[in-house]
Amino acid sequence: MLPENGRTAEDLLAELAALKEADLPVHGGKVTAYVYDTGRAEVREAAARAYLEMLEVNCLDPTAFPSIVELEKQVVGAVAAKLGGGPGTPGIFTSGGTESIMLAVKSARDARPVARPRLVVPVTAHPAFHKAAHYLGLELVTVPVDTTTFRADPAAMEAAIDEDADSTVLVVVSAPSYPQGVIDPVPQIAALASARGIPCHVDACVGGWLLPWLRDAGEDVAPFDLSVPGVTSISCDLHKYGYAPKGASVVLYADESLRRHAYFASAAWPGYTVINSTVQSSKGAGPLGGAWATLQALGESGYRELAVDAVAAARKLIAGVEDIPGLRVLGSPDASLVAVASDDPGLDVFVLSDKARDHGWLIQPQLSFPGIPANVHLTLTGVSLAGVDALLEVLAKAAAEAREAGPAALPDGLVEALLELDLDTVDDAGFAALLASVGADPAAEPGGGGMAVVNSVLDALPPQTREGLLIRFLSSLYRAFA
């Protein structure tokens, strides 16, 4: 409810501080997902001040606010220069990886109109491609990856494309893929797509602003960017390893005509002329200002140092995991994303994740997939090197505690009942009781309770059922706090 009279800024900020007390920490490296921290207060301050400076500027009309045109040109140009583009490489600043991917898919679809457009992706491609296919009306074709390396298989991708090459409008690879942090064989897959006249998008949302700096520092980085023949677009999130405030990504195109297909214009109404470069129309320029300031405040040497530190932390983590009984790293990560699974049936990685949370660390669980066991995922950043020894101690302690506790126990008959449940007809009270049975009460104190049973239940269900449950849970979460 709104107050009758306005409140003071001090009062409002005090309430925000109280609300954030249950949040995970966004600095310090104990949250190994979601947040990216330079550990440099002066960079954060520059970004915050630039963000606020541009807060009220509306990116809807670049002719009214020419500052946004200049800032976007500088940001896109900086990204293009590191990702194989030359001067004038066309690109768009977006709100995040999902929007960058959405625009890449739209460009490909509109550049090659067909009756039933297909989007061919490895199973490790980000769910943003599933979302884009759903929103934009494409058939999504998912292709199994090599279950030893977890990289896309060129032969399998080629076979999937050739099932209907005439209708395939885009082929996707990742650099790296998020689940196991490995780079797909971009040159081979881009070449086979190009030979059929099909665009190839590289999802470098997570690695696009990490891999170039590693390459500059002398690391052997597999080819992945616009310099690779056949690559027609690439996405790169600046709010990940660019360390910019959230809401900052770039999608680049190999040529201007493809970028124009990302745009939307409408003059078929009696109001103002509508022309949008992104999915959003009105949008604040704060993220653009924050990204620009972060890039300028860190500079090339800052990014090289952060990239080297992040990968050094990952390598130290990988070596340390070998000394923890029952745990192993999946694949050979090419960046600073690491997935850890268990070979010990008595060591449940979902319980391990809960135990680590009890010690103040968030280690992200990932459900199993055909050929890929359940695991936990860790994203290491610029600040992680200083804390990797503490992280390894927590992993070892959490693994021992998880082994002692044993695997999460599923309520008898619950999985079978969920498979038969019609989620569209069950009422809120019934769904709340279902959540309570696995210890997931959305009305409980935020951050409380473990998730091992919930994740184990989800892991035992097919993806479609998982998705239905997750949607109902999200609905319940916001209803509970309304």
Coordinates of N, CA, C and O in Angstrom, one line a residue, residues 212-352:
P212 N 39.0 -13.1 -24.7 CA 39.9 -12.2 -25.4 C 41.1 -11.8 -24.5 O 42.2 -11.6 -25.0
W213 N 40.8 -11.5 -23.3 CA 41.8 -11.0 -22.3 C 42.8 -12.2 -22.0 O 44.0 -11.9 -21.8
L214 N 42.3 -13.4 -21.9 CA 43.1 -14.5 -21.7 C 44.1 -14.7 -22.9 O 45.3 -15.0 -22.7
R215 N 43.5 -14.6 -24.1 CA 44.3 -14.7 -25.3 C 45.4 -13.6 -25.3 O 46.6 -13.9 -25.6
D216 N 45.1 -12.4 -24.9 CA 46.1 -11.3 -24.8 C 47.2 -11.6 -23.8 O 48.3 -11.2 -24.0
A217 N 46.8 -12.4 -22.8 CA 47.7 -12.7 -21.7 C 48.6 -13.9 -22.1 O 49.4 -14.4 -21.2
G218 N 48.4 -14.5 -23.3 CA 49.2 -15.6 -23.7 C 48.6 -17.0 -23.6 O 49.3 -18.0 -23.9
E219 N 47.4 -17.0 -23.2 CA 46.7 -18.3 -23.1 C 46.3 -18.8 -24.5 O 46.1 -18.0 -25.4
D220 N 46.2 -20.1 -24.6 CA 45.8 -20.7 -25.9 C 44.3 -20.8 -25.9 O 43.7 -21.7 -25.3
V221 N 43.7 -19.9 -26.6 CA 42.2 -19.8 -26.6 C 41.7 -20.3 -28.0 O 42.2 -19.7 -29.0
A222 N 40.8 -21.2 -28.1 CA 40.3 -21.7 -29.4 C 39.6 -20.6 -30.1 O 39.0 -19.8 -29.5
P223 N 39.7 -20.6 -31.4 CA 39.0 -19.6 -32.2 C 37.5 -19.6 -32.0 O 36.9 -20.7 -31.9
F224 N 36.9 -18.4 -31.8 CA 35.4 -18.4 -31.5 C 34.7 -17.2 -31.9 O 33.4 -17.2 -31.8
D225 N 35.3 -16.2 -32.4 CA 34.6 -14.9 -32.6 C 34.3 -14.6 -34.0 O 34.3 -15.5 -34.9
L226 N 34.1 -13.3 -34.3 CA 33.7 -12.9 -35.7 C 34.8 -13.1 -36.7 O 34.5 -13.1 -37.9
S227 N 36.0 -13.3 -36.2 CA 37.1 -13.6 -37.2 C 37.0 -15.0 -37.8 O 37.7 -15.3 -38.7
V228 N 36.2 -15.8 -37.2 CA 36.1 -17.2 -37.7 C 35.1 -17.2 -38.9 O 34.0 -16.7 -38.8
P229 N 35.5 -17.7 -40.0 CA 34.7 -17.7 -41.2 C 33.4 -18.5 -40.9 O 33.4 -19.6 -40.3
G230 N 32.3 -17.9 -41.3 CA 31.0 -18.5 -41.1 C 30.2 -18.0 -39.9 O 29.0 -18.2 -39.8
V231 N 30.9 -17.4 -38.9 CA 30.3 -16.8 -37.8 C 29.6 -15.5 -38.2 O 30.3 -14.6 -38.7
T232 N 28.3 -15.4 -38.0 CA 27.5 -14.2 -38.5 C 27.1 -13.3 -37.4 O 26.7 -12.1 -37.6
S233 N 27.1 -13.8 -36.1 CA 26.7 -12.9 -35.0 C 27.3 -13.5 -33.7 O 27.6 -14.7 -33.7
I234 N 27.4 -12.7 -32.7 CA 28.0 -13.1 -31.4 C 27.4 -12.3 -30.3 O 27.2 -11.1 -30.5
S235 N 27.1 -12.9 -29.2 CA 26.6 -12.1 -28.0 C 27.6 -12.2 -26.9 O 28.3 -13.2 -26.7
C236 N 27.7 -11.0 -26.2 CA 28.7 -10.9 -25.1 C 28.1 -10.0 -24.0 O 27.7 -8.9 -24.2
D237 N 28.0 -10.6 -22.8 CA 27.4 -9.9 -21.7 C 28.5 -9.1 -20.9 O 29.5 -9.7 -20.5
L238 N 28.3 -7.8 -20.8 CA 29.2 -7.0 -20.1 C 28.9 -7.0 -18.6 O 29.7 -6.5 -17.8
H239 N 27.7 -7.5 -18.2 CA 27.5 -7.6 -16.7 C 27.9 -8.9 -16.2 O 27.6 -9.2 -15.0
K240 N 28.6 -9.7 -17.0 CA 29.3 -10.9 -16.4 C 30.8 -10.5 -16.3 O 31.1 -9.8 -15.4
Y241 N 31.6 -11.0 -17.2 CA 33.0 -10.8 -17.0 C 33.5 -9.4 -17.4 O 34.7 -9.0 -17.4
G242 N 32.5 -8.6 -17.9 CA 32.8 -7.1 -18.0 C 32.6 -6.4 -16.7 O 33.0 -5.2 -16.6
Y243 N 32.0 -7.0 -15.7 CA 31.8 -6.5 -14.4 C 31.0 -5.2 -14.3 O 31.1 -4.5 -13.3
A244 N 30.2 -5.0 -15.3 CA 29.3 -3.8 -15.4 C 28.1 -4.1 -14.5 O 27.7 -5.2 -14.2
P245 N 27.4 -3.0 -14.1 CA 26.1 -3.2 -13.4 C 25.1 -4.0 -14.3 O 25.2 -4.0 -15.6
K246 N 24.2 -4.7 -13.7 CA 23.3 -5.6 -14.4 C 22.4 -4.8 -15.4 O 22.1 -3.6 -15.2
G247 N 22.2 -5.5 -16.5 CA 21.4 -4.9 -17.6 C 22.3 -4.4 -18.8 O 22.0 -3.5 -19.5
A248 N 23.4 -5.2 -19.0 CA 24.4 -4.7 -20.0 C 25.0 -5.9 -20.8 O 25.6 -6.8 -20.3
S249 N 24.6 -5.9 -22.1 CA 25.1 -6.9 -23.0 C 25.2 -6.3 -24.4 O 24.7 -5.2 -24.7
V250 N 25.9 -7.0 -25.3 CA 26.1 -6.5 -26.7 C 25.9 -7.7 -27.6 O 26.4 -8.8 -27.3
V251 N 25.2 -7.5 -28.7 CA 25.2 -8.5 -29.8 C 25.8 -7.8 -31.0 O 25.5 -6.7 -31.4
L252 N 26.7 -8.5 -31.6 CA 27.5 -8.0 -32.8 C 27.0 -8.8 -34.0 O 26.7 -10.0 -33.9
Y253 N 27.1 -8.2 -35.2 CA 26.8 -8.8 -36.4 C 27.9 -8.7 -37.4 O 28.6 -7.7 -37.4
A254 N 28.0 -9.7 -38.3 CA 29.0 -9.7 -39.3 C 28.7 -8.7 -40.4 O 29.7 -8.2 -41.1
D255 N 27.5 -8.3 -40.6 CA 27.2 -7.3 -41.6 C 25.9 -6.5 -41.2 O 25.1 -6.9 -40.4
E256 N 25.8 -5.3 -41.7 CA 24.8 -4.3 -41.3 C 23.4 -4.8 -41.7 O 22.5 -4.6 -40.9
S257 N 23.3 -5.5 -42.8 CA 21.9 -6.0 -43.2 C 21.3 -6.9 -42.1 O 20.1 -6.9 -41.9
L258 N 22.1 -7.7 -41.5 CA 21.6 -8.7 -40.5 C 21.2 -7.9 -39.2 O 20.2 -8.2 -38.6
R259 N 22.0 -6.8 -38.9 CA 21.6 -6.0 -37.7 C 20.2 -5.4 -38.0 O 19.4 -5.3 -37.1
R260 N 20.0 -4.9 -39.2 CA 18.7 -4.2 -39.5 C 17.5 -5.1 -39.3 O 16.4 -4.7 -38.9
H261 N 17.7 -6.4 -39.5 CA 16.6 -7.4 -39.2 C 16.3 -7.5 -37.7 O 15.3 -8.1 -37.4
A262 N 17.2 -7.0 -36.9 CA 16.9 -7.1 -35.4 C 16.0 -5.9 -35.0 O 15.2 -6.0 -34.0
Y263 N 16.0 -4.9 -35.8 CA 15.2 -3.7 -35.5 C 13.7 -3.9 -35.7 O 13.3 -4.8 -36.5
F264 N 12.9 -3.1 -35.0 CA 11.4 -3.1 -35.2 C 11.0 -1.7 -35.4 O 11.4 -0.8 -34.7
A265 N 10.1 -1.5 -36.5 CA 9.6 -0.1 -36.7 C 8.1 -0.3 -37.0 O 7.6 -1.3 -37.5
S266 N 7.3 0.7 -36.5 CA 5.9 0.7 -36.8 C 5.4 2.1 -37.0 O 5.6 3.0 -36.2
A267 N 4.8 2.3 -38.2 CA 4.2 3.6 -38.5 C 2.7 3.5 -38.8 O 2.0 4.4 -39.3
A268 N 2.1 2.3 -38.4 CA 0.7 2.0 -38.7 C -0.2 2.3 -37.6 O -1.0 1.5 -37.2
W269 N 0.0 3.6 -37.1 CA -0.9 4.1 -36.1 C -0.8 5.6 -36.1 O 0.1 6.1 -36.6
P270 N -1.8 6.3 -35.4 CA -1.8 7.8 -35.5 C -0.9 8.5 -34.5 O -1.0 9.7 -34.4
G271 N -0.1 7.7 -33.8 CA 0.8 8.3 -32.8 C 2.2 8.6 -33.3 O 2.5 8.6 -34.5
Y272 N 3.1 8.7 -32.3 CA 4.5 9.0 -32.7 C 5.1 7.8 -33.4 O 4.7 6.7 -33.3
T273 N 6.2 8.1 -34.2 CA 6.9 7.1 -35.0 C 7.6 6.2 -34.0 O 8.3 6.6 -33.1
V274 N 7.4 4.9 -34.2 CA 8.1 3.9 -33.3 C 9.2 3.2 -34.1 O 9.0 2.6 -35.2
I275 N 10.4 3.3 -33.6 CA 11.6 2.5 -34.1 C 12.4 2.1 -32.9 O 12.9 2.9 -32.1
N276 N 12.6 0.7 -32.8 CA 13.3 0.2 -31.7 C 14.4 -0.7 -32.2 O 14.3 -1.5 -33.1
S277 N 15.5 -0.6 -31.5 CA 16.7 -1.4 -31.8 C 16.7 -2.7 -30.9 O 17.4 -3.6 -31.2
T278 N 15.9 -2.7 -29.9 CA 15.8 -3.8 -28.9 C 14.4 -4.2 -28.7 O 13.5 -3.6 -29.2
V279 N 14.2 -5.3 -27.9 CA 12.9 -5.7 -27.5 C 12.1 -4.6 -26.7 O 11.0 -4.4 -26.9
Q280 N 12.9 -4.0 -25.9 CA 12.3 -2.9 -25.1 C 12.1 -1.6 -26.0 O 12.8 -1.4 -26.9
S281 N 11.1 -0.8 -25.6 CA 10.9 0.5 -26.2 C 11.6 1.5 -25.2 O 12.7 1.8 -25.3
S282 N 10.7 2.1 -24.3 CA 11.3 2.9 -23.3 C 12.3 2.1 -22.4 O 11.9 1.0 -22.0
K283 N 13.4 2.7 -22.2 CA 14.4 2.0 -21.2 C 15.4 3.1 -20.8 O 15.8 4.0 -21.5
G284 N 15.7 3.0 -19.5 CA 16.7 3.9 -18.9 C 18.1 3.7 -19.5 O 18.5 2.6 -19.8
A285 N 18.8 4.7 -19.6 CA 20.2 4.7 -20.1 C 21.2 4.4 -19.0 O 22.4 4.4 -19.2
G286 N 20.7 4.1 -17.7 CA 21.6 3.8 -16.6 C 22.6 2.7 -16.9 O 23.8 2.8 -16.7
P287 N 22.0 1.5 -17.3 CA 23.0 0.4 -17.6 C 24.0 0.7 -18.7 O 25.2 0.3 -18.6
L288 N 23.6 1.5 -19.7 CA 24.6 1.9 -20.7 C 25.7 2.8 -20.1 O 26.9 2.6 -20.4
G289 N 25.3 3.7 -19.3 CA 26.3 4.6 -18.6 C 27.2 3.8 -17.7 O 28.4 4.0 -17.7
G290 N 26.6 2.9 -16.9 CA 27.3 2.0 -16.0 C 28.3 1.2 -16.7 O 29.5 1.0 -16.3
A291 N 27.9 0.6 -17.9 CA 28.8 -0.3 -18.7 C 30.0 0.5 -19.2 O 31.1 0.1 -19.2
W292 N 29.6 1.6 -19.8 CA 30.7 2.5 -20.4 C 31.7 2.9 -19.3 O 32.9 2.8 -19.6
A293 N 31.2 3.3 -18.2 CA 32.1 3.7 -17.1 C 33.0 2.6 -16.6 O 34.2 2.8 -16.3
T294 N 32.4 1.4 -16.5 CA 33.2 0.2 -16.0 C 34.3 -0.1 -17.0 O 35.5 -0.3 -16.6
L295 N 34.0 -0.1 -18.3 CA 35.0 -0.4 -19.3 C 36.1 0.6 -19.2 O 37.3 0.3 -19.3
Q296 N 35.8 1.9 -19.1 CA 36.8 2.9 -19.0 C 37.6 2.9 -17.7 O 38.8 3.2 -17.7
A297 N 36.9 2.6 -16.6 CA 37.6 2.6 -15.3 C 38.6 1.4 -15.2 O 39.6 1.6 -14.5
L298 N 38.3 0.3 -15.8 CA 39.2 -0.9 -15.7 C 40.3 -0.8 -16.7 O 41.4 -1.1 -16.5
G299 N 39.9 -0.5 -18.0 CA 40.9 -0.5 -19.0 C 41.4 -1.9 -19.4 O 41.1 -2.9 -18.8
E300 N 42.3 -1.9 -20.4 CA 42.7 -3.2 -20.9 C 43.6 -4.0 -19.8 O 43.4 -5.2 -19.6
S301 N 44.4 -3.3 -19.1 CA 45.3 -3.9 -18.1 C 44.4 -4.5 -17.0 O 44.7 -5.6 -16.4
G302 N 43.4 -3.7 -16.6 CA 42.5 -4.2 -15.5 C 41.8 -5.5 -15.9 O 41.7 -6.4 -15.1
Y303 N 41.3 -5.6 -17.2 CA 40.6 -6.8 -17.6 C 41.5 -7.9 -17.8 O 41.2 -9.1 -17.5
R304 N 42.7 -7.7 -18.3 CA 43.7 -8.8 -18.4 C 44.0 -9.4 -17.0 O 44.0 -10.6 -16.8
E305 N 44.2 -8.5 -16.0 CA 44.5 -9.0 -14.7 C 43.3 -9.8 -14.1 O 43.5 -10.9 -13.5
L306 N 42.1 -9.3 -14.2 CA 40.9 -10.0 -13.7 C 40.7 -11.3 -14.4 O 40.4 -12.3 -13.7
A307 N 41.0 -11.4 -15.7 CA 40.8 -12.6 -16.4 C 41.8 -13.7 -16.0 O 41.5 -14.8 -15.7
V308 N 43.1 -13.2 -15.8 CA 44.1 -14.2 -15.4 C 43.8 -14.7 -14.0 O 44.0 -15.9 -13.7
D309 N 43.4 -13.8 -13.1 CA 43.1 -14.2 -11.7 C 41.9 -15.2 -11.7 O 41.9 -16.1 -10.9
A310 N 40.9 -14.9 -12.5 CA 39.7 -15.8 -12.5 C 40.0 -17.2 -12.9 O 39.6 -18.2 -12.3
V311 N 40.8 -17.3 -14.0 CA 41.2 -18.6 -14.5 C 42.2 -19.3 -13.5 O 42.2 -20.5 -13.4
A312 N 43.1 -18.5 -12.9 CA 44.0 -19.1 -11.9 C 43.2 -19.7 -10.8 O 43.5 -20.8 -10.3
A313 N 42.1 -19.0 -10.4 CA 41.3 -19.5 -9.3 C 40.6 -20.8 -9.7 O 40.5 -21.7 -8.9
A314 N 40.1 -20.8 -11.0 CA 39.5 -22.0 -11.5 C 40.4 -23.2 -11.5 O 40.1 -24.3 -11.1
R315 N 41.6 -23.0 -11.9 CA 42.6 -24.1 -12.0 C 43.0 -24.6 -10.6 O 43.2 -25.8 -10.4
K316 N 43.1 -23.6 -9.7 CA 43.4 -24.0 -8.3 C 42.3 -24.8 -7.8 O 42.5 -25.8 -7.0
L317 N 41.0 -24.4 -8.1 CA 39.9 -25.2 -7.6 C 39.8 -26.6 -8.2 O 39.6 -27.6 -7.5
I318 N 40.1 -26.7 -9.5 CA 40.1 -28.0 -10.2 C 41.1 -28.9 -9.6 O 40.8 -30.1 -9.3
A319 N 42.3 -28.4 -9.3 CA 43.3 -29.2 -8.7 C 42.9 -29.6 -7.3 O 43.2 -30.8 -6.9
G320 N 42.3 -28.7 -6.6 CA 41.9 -29.0 -5.2 C 40.8 -30.0 -5.1 O 40.7 -30.9 -4.2
V321 N 39.9 -30.0 -6.1 CA 38.7 -31.0 -6.1 C 39.2 -32.4 -6.2 O 38.7 -33.3 -5.6
E322 N 40.4 -32.6 -6.9 CA 40.9 -33.9 -7.1 C 41.3 -34.5 -5.7 O 41.4 -35.8 -5.6
D323 N 41.5 -33.7 -4.7 CA 41.9 -34.2 -3.4 C 40.7 -34.4 -2.4 O 40.9 -34.8 -1.3
I324 N 39.5 -34.1 -2.9 CA 38.3 -34.3 -2.1 C 37.7 -35.6 -2.5 O 37.2 -35.8 -3.6
P325 N 37.7 -36.6 -1.6 CA 37.1 -37.9 -1.9 C 35.7 -37.8 -2.5 O 34.9 -37.2 -1.9
G326 N 35.4 -38.5 -3.6 CA 34.1 -38.6 -4.1 C 33.7 -37.6 -5.1 O 32.7 -37.7 -5.8
L327 N 34.5 -36.5 -5.3 CA 34.2 -35.5 -6.2 C 35.1 -35.5 -7.4 O 36.3 -35.9 -7.3
R328 N 34.5 -35.0 -8.5 CA 35.3 -34.9 -9.8 C 34.8 -33.8 -10.6 O 33.6 -33.4 -10.6
V329 N 35.7 -33.2 -11.4 CA 35.3 -32.1 -12.3 C 34.8 -32.7 -13.6 O 35.4 -33.7 -14.1
L330 N 33.7 -32.2 -14.2 CA 33.2 -32.6 -15.4 C 33.9 -31.9 -16.6 O 33.9 -30.7 -16.7
G331 N 34.5 -32.7 -17.5 CA 35.2 -32.2 -18.6 C 36.5 -31.4 -18.3 O 37.0 -31.5 -17.2
S332 N 36.9 -30.6 -19.3 CA 38.1 -29.8 -19.1 C 37.8 -28.4 -19.3 O 37.8 -27.9 -20.5
P333 N 37.4 -27.6 -18.3 CA 36.9 -26.2 -18.5 C 37.9 -25.4 -19.3 O 39.1 -25.4 -19.0
D334 N 37.4 -24.6 -20.2 CA 38.2 -23.7 -21.0 C 38.3 -22.3 -20.4 O 39.1 -21.4 -20.9
A335 N 37.5 -22.0 -19.4 CA 37.4 -20.7 -18.8 C 37.4 -20.9 -17.3 O 38.1 -21.7 -16.7
S336 N 36.6 -20.0 -16.6 CA 36.6 -20.1 -15.2 C 35.2 -20.5 -14.6 O 34.7 -20.1 -13.6
L337 N 34.6 -21.4 -15.4 CA 33.3 -22.1 -15.0 C 33.6 -23.5 -14.8 O 34.1 -24.2 -15.7
V338 N 33.2 -24.1 -13.6 CA 33.6 -25.4 -13.2 C 32.4 -26.2 -12.7 O 31.6 -25.6 -11.9
A339 N 32.2 -27.4 -13.2 CA 31.1 -28.2 -12.8 C 31.7 -29.4 -12.0 O 32.6 -30.1 -12.5
V340 N 31.1 -29.7 -10.8 CA 31.7 -30.8 -10.0 C 30.6 -31.8 -9.7 O 29.5 -31.4 -9.2
A341 N 30.9 -33.0 -10.0 CA 29.9 -34.1 -9.8 C 30.5 -35.1 -8.7 O 31.6 -34.9 -8.3
S342 N 29.7 -36.1 -8.4 CA 30.1 -37.1 -7.4 C 30.1 -38.5 -7.9 O 29.1 -38.9 -8.6
D343 N 31.2 -39.2 -7.7 CA 31.2 -40.6 -8.1 C 30.8 -41.5 -6.9 O 30.7 -42.8 -7.1
D344 N 30.5 -41.0 -5.8 CA 30.1 -41.7 -4.6 C 28.6 -41.7 -4.4 O 28.0 -40.6 -4.2
P345 N 27.9 -42.8 -4.5 CA 26.5 -42.9 -4.4 C 26.0 -42.3 -3.0 O 24.8 -41.9 -2.9
G346 N 26.9 -42.3 -2.0 CA 26.5 -41.8 -0.7 C 26.7 -40.3 -0.6 O 26.3 -39.8 0.4
L347 N 27.2 -39.7 -1.6 CA 27.5 -38.3 -1.6 C 26.6 -37.6 -2.6 O 26.9 -37.6 -3.8
D348 N 25.5 -37.0 -2.1 CA 24.5 -36.3 -2.9 C 24.9 -34.9 -3.1 O 25.1 -34.1 -2.1
V349 N 25.2 -34.5 -4.4 CA 25.6 -33.1 -4.6 C 24.6 -32.1 -4.3 O 24.9 -30.9 -4.0
F350 N 23.3 -32.5 -4.2 CA 22.3 -31.5 -3.8 C 22.4 -31.3 -2.3 O 22.2 -30.1 -1.8
V351 N 22.7 -32.3 -1.6 CA 22.9 -32.1 -0.1 C 24.2 -31.3 0.1 O 24.2 -30.4 1.0
L352 N 25.2 -31.6 -0.7 CA 26.5 -30.8 -0.6 C 26.2 -29.3 -0.8 O 26.7 -28.5 -0.1

